[in-house]
Coordinates of C-alpha atoms and ligand atoms in Angstrom, one line a residue:
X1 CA 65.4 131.6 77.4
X2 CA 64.3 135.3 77.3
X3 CA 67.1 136.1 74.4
X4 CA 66.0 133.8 71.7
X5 CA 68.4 134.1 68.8
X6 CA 66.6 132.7 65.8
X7 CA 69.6 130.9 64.1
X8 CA 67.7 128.3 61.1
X9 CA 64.2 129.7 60.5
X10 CA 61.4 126.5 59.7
X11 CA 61.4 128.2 56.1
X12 CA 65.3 128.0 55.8
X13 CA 65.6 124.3 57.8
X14 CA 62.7 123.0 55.6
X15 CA 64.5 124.0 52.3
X16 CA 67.7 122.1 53.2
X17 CA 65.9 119.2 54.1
X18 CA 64.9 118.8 50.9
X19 CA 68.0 119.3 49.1
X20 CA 69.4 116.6 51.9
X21 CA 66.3 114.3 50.9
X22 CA 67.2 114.9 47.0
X23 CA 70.8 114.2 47.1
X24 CA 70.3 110.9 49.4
X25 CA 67.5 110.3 46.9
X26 CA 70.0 110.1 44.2
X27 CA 72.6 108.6 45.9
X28 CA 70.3 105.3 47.1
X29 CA 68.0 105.4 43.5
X30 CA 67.0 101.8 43.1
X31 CA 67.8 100.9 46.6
X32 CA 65.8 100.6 49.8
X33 CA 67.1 102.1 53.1
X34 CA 66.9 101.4 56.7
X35 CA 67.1 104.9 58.7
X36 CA 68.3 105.1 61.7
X37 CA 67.0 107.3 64.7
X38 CA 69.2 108.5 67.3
X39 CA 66.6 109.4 69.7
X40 CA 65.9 111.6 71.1
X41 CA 66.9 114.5 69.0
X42 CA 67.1 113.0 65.9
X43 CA 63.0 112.6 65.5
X44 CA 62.1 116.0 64.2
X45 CA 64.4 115.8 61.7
X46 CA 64.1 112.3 60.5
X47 CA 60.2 112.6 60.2
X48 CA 61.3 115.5 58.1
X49 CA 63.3 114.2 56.0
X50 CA 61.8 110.5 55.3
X51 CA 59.1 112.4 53.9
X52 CA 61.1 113.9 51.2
X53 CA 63.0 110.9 50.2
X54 CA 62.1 109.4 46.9
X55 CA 63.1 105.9 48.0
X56 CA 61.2 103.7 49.8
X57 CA 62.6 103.3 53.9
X58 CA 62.0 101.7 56.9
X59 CA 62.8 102.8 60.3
X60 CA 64.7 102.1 63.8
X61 CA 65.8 103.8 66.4
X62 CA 68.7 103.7 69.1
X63 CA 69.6 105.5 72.0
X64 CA 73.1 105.9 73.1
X65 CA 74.3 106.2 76.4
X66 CA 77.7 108.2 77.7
X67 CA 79.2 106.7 80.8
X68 CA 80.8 109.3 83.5
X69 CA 78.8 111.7 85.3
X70 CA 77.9 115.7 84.6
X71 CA 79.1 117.9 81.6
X72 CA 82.3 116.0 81.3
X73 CA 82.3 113.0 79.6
X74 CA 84.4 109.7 80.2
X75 CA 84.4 109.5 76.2
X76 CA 82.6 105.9 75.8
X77 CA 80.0 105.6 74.4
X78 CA 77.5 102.4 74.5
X79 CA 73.9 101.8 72.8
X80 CA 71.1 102.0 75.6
X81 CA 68.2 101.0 73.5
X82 CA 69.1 98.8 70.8
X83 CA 67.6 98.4 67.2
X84 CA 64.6 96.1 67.2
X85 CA 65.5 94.1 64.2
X86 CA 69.1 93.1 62.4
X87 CA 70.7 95.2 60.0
X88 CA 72.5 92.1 58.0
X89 CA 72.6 93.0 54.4
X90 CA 70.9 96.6 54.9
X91 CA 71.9 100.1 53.5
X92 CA 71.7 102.1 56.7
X93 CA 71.5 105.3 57.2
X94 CA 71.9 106.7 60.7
X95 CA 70.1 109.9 61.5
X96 CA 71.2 112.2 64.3
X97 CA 70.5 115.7 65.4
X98 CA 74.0 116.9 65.7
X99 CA 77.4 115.7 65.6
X100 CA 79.8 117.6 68.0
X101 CA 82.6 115.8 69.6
X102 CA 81.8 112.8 67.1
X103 CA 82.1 110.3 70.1
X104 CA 78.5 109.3 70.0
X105 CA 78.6 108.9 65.9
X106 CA 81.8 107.2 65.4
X107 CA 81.2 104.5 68.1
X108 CA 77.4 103.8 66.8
X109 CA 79.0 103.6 62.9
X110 CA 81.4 101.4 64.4
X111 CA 78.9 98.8 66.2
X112 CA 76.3 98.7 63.4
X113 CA 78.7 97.6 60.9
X114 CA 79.8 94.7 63.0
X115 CA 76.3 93.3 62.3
X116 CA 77.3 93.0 58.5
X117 CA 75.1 95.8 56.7
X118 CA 75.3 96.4 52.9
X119 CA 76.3 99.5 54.1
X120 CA 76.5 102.4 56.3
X121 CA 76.2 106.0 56.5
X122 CA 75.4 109.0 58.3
X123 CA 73.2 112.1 58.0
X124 CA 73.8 114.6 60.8
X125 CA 71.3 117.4 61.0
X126 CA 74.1 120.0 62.1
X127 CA 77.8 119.5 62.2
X128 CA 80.0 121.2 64.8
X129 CA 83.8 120.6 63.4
X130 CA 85.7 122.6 66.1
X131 CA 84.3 120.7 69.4
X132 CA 85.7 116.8 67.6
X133 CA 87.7 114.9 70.3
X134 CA 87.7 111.7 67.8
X135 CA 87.6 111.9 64.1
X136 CA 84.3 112.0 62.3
X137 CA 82.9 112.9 59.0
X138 CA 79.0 112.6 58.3
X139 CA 78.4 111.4 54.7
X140 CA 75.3 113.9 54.6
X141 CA 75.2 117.5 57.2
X142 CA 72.1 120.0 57.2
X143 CA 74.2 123.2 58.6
X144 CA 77.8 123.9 59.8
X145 CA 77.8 125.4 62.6
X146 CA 80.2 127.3 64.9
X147 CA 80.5 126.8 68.8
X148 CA 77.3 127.3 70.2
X149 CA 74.6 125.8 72.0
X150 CA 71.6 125.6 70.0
X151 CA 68.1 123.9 70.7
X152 CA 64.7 123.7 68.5
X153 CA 64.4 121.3 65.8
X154 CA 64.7 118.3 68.3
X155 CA 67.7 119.5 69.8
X156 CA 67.1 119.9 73.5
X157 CA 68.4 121.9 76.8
X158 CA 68.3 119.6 79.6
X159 CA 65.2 118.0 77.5
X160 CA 63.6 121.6 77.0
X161 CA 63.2 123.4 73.8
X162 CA 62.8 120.0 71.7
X163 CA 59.5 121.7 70.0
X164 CA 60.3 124.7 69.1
X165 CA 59.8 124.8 65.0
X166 CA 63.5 127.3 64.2
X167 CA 66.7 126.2 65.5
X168 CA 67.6 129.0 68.5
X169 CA 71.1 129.8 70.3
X170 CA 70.4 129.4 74.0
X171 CA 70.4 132.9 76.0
X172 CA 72.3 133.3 79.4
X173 CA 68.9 132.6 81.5
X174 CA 68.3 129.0 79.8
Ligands
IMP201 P1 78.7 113.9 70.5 O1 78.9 112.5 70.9 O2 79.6 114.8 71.3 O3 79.0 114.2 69.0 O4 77.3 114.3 70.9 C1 76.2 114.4 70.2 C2 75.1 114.7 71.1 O5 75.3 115.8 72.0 C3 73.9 115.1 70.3 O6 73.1 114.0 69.9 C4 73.2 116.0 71.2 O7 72.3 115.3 72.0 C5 74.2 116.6 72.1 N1 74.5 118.0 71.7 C6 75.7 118.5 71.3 N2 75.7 119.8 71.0 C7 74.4 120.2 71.2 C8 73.7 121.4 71.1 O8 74.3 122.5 70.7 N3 72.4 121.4 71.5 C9 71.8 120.3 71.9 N4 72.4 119.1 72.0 C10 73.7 119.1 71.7
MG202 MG1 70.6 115.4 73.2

């Protein structure tokens, strides 16, 4: 990745974590959340975040599976590491790296609140709106983005990249 387009500095990605932090803050004041993981790429950002929070949390994590094989996806979507404990009665909030063609956040929204939560919603660090193949609205987003590939931040190329500190737009020679 010789061309290494910085796209979020850490300066610019830590000040809208907080303001995330702040508004789910105020939105859950008086209330104790369960945050959700998607792993991998959602653990940079959710150790972020959790530490800005003013509310109290606890965490989980899943990993979600796509069936189909390569680039091209069959479009289902299943949970490959499941939650340790139950979510009856809980105000979840899931927390994923990015949400692109919504398959992976509209199915996992969909099987958690079959297990009866208090509630559920979703904070997505980054949002791409023109790649959806299903509907899908996160309650909370970091950054819009437009169609690009980006890693850093958590967000990995083929499980590279993950640790870089600014969010960066791949180069040709990834
Ligand atoms: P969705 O089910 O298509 O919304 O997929 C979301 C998943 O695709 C994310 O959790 C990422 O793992 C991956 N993904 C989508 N776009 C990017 C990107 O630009 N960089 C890194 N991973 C991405
Ligand atoms: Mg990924």
């Amino acid at each position: 990745m010789a061309q290494r387009e910085i796209l979020f500095s850490r300066e610019v990605i830590d000040g809208r974590v907080r303001e995330l932090a702040g508004q789910i803050s105020r939105d859950y004041a008086g209330r104790e959340l369960l945050v959700v993981g998607v792993l991998n790429g959602a653990f940079v950002f959710m150790a972020d975040l959790i530490r800005a929070l003013d509310v109290p949390c606890r965490v989980d994590f899943v990993r979600m599976a796509s069936y189909g094989s390569g680039s091209v996806s069959s479009g289902e979507v299943r949970i490959g590491k499941d939650l340790e404990k139950p979510i009856a009665g809980c105000d979840v909030l899931i927390v994923e790296d990015i949400v692109d063609t919504g398959l992976t956040l509209s199915r996992l929204v969909a099987l958690l609140r079959e297990r009866g939560p208090a509630s559920v919603r979703a904070c997505a660090f980054l949002d791409k709106p023109e790649r959806r193949r299903v509907p899908f609205t996160a309650d909370y987003v970091g950054f819009s983005i437009p169609d690009r590939f980006v890693v850093g931040y958590g967000l990995d190329y083929n499980e590279k990249y993950r640790f870089l500190p600014d969010v960066c737009v791949v180069g040709t020679d990834a």
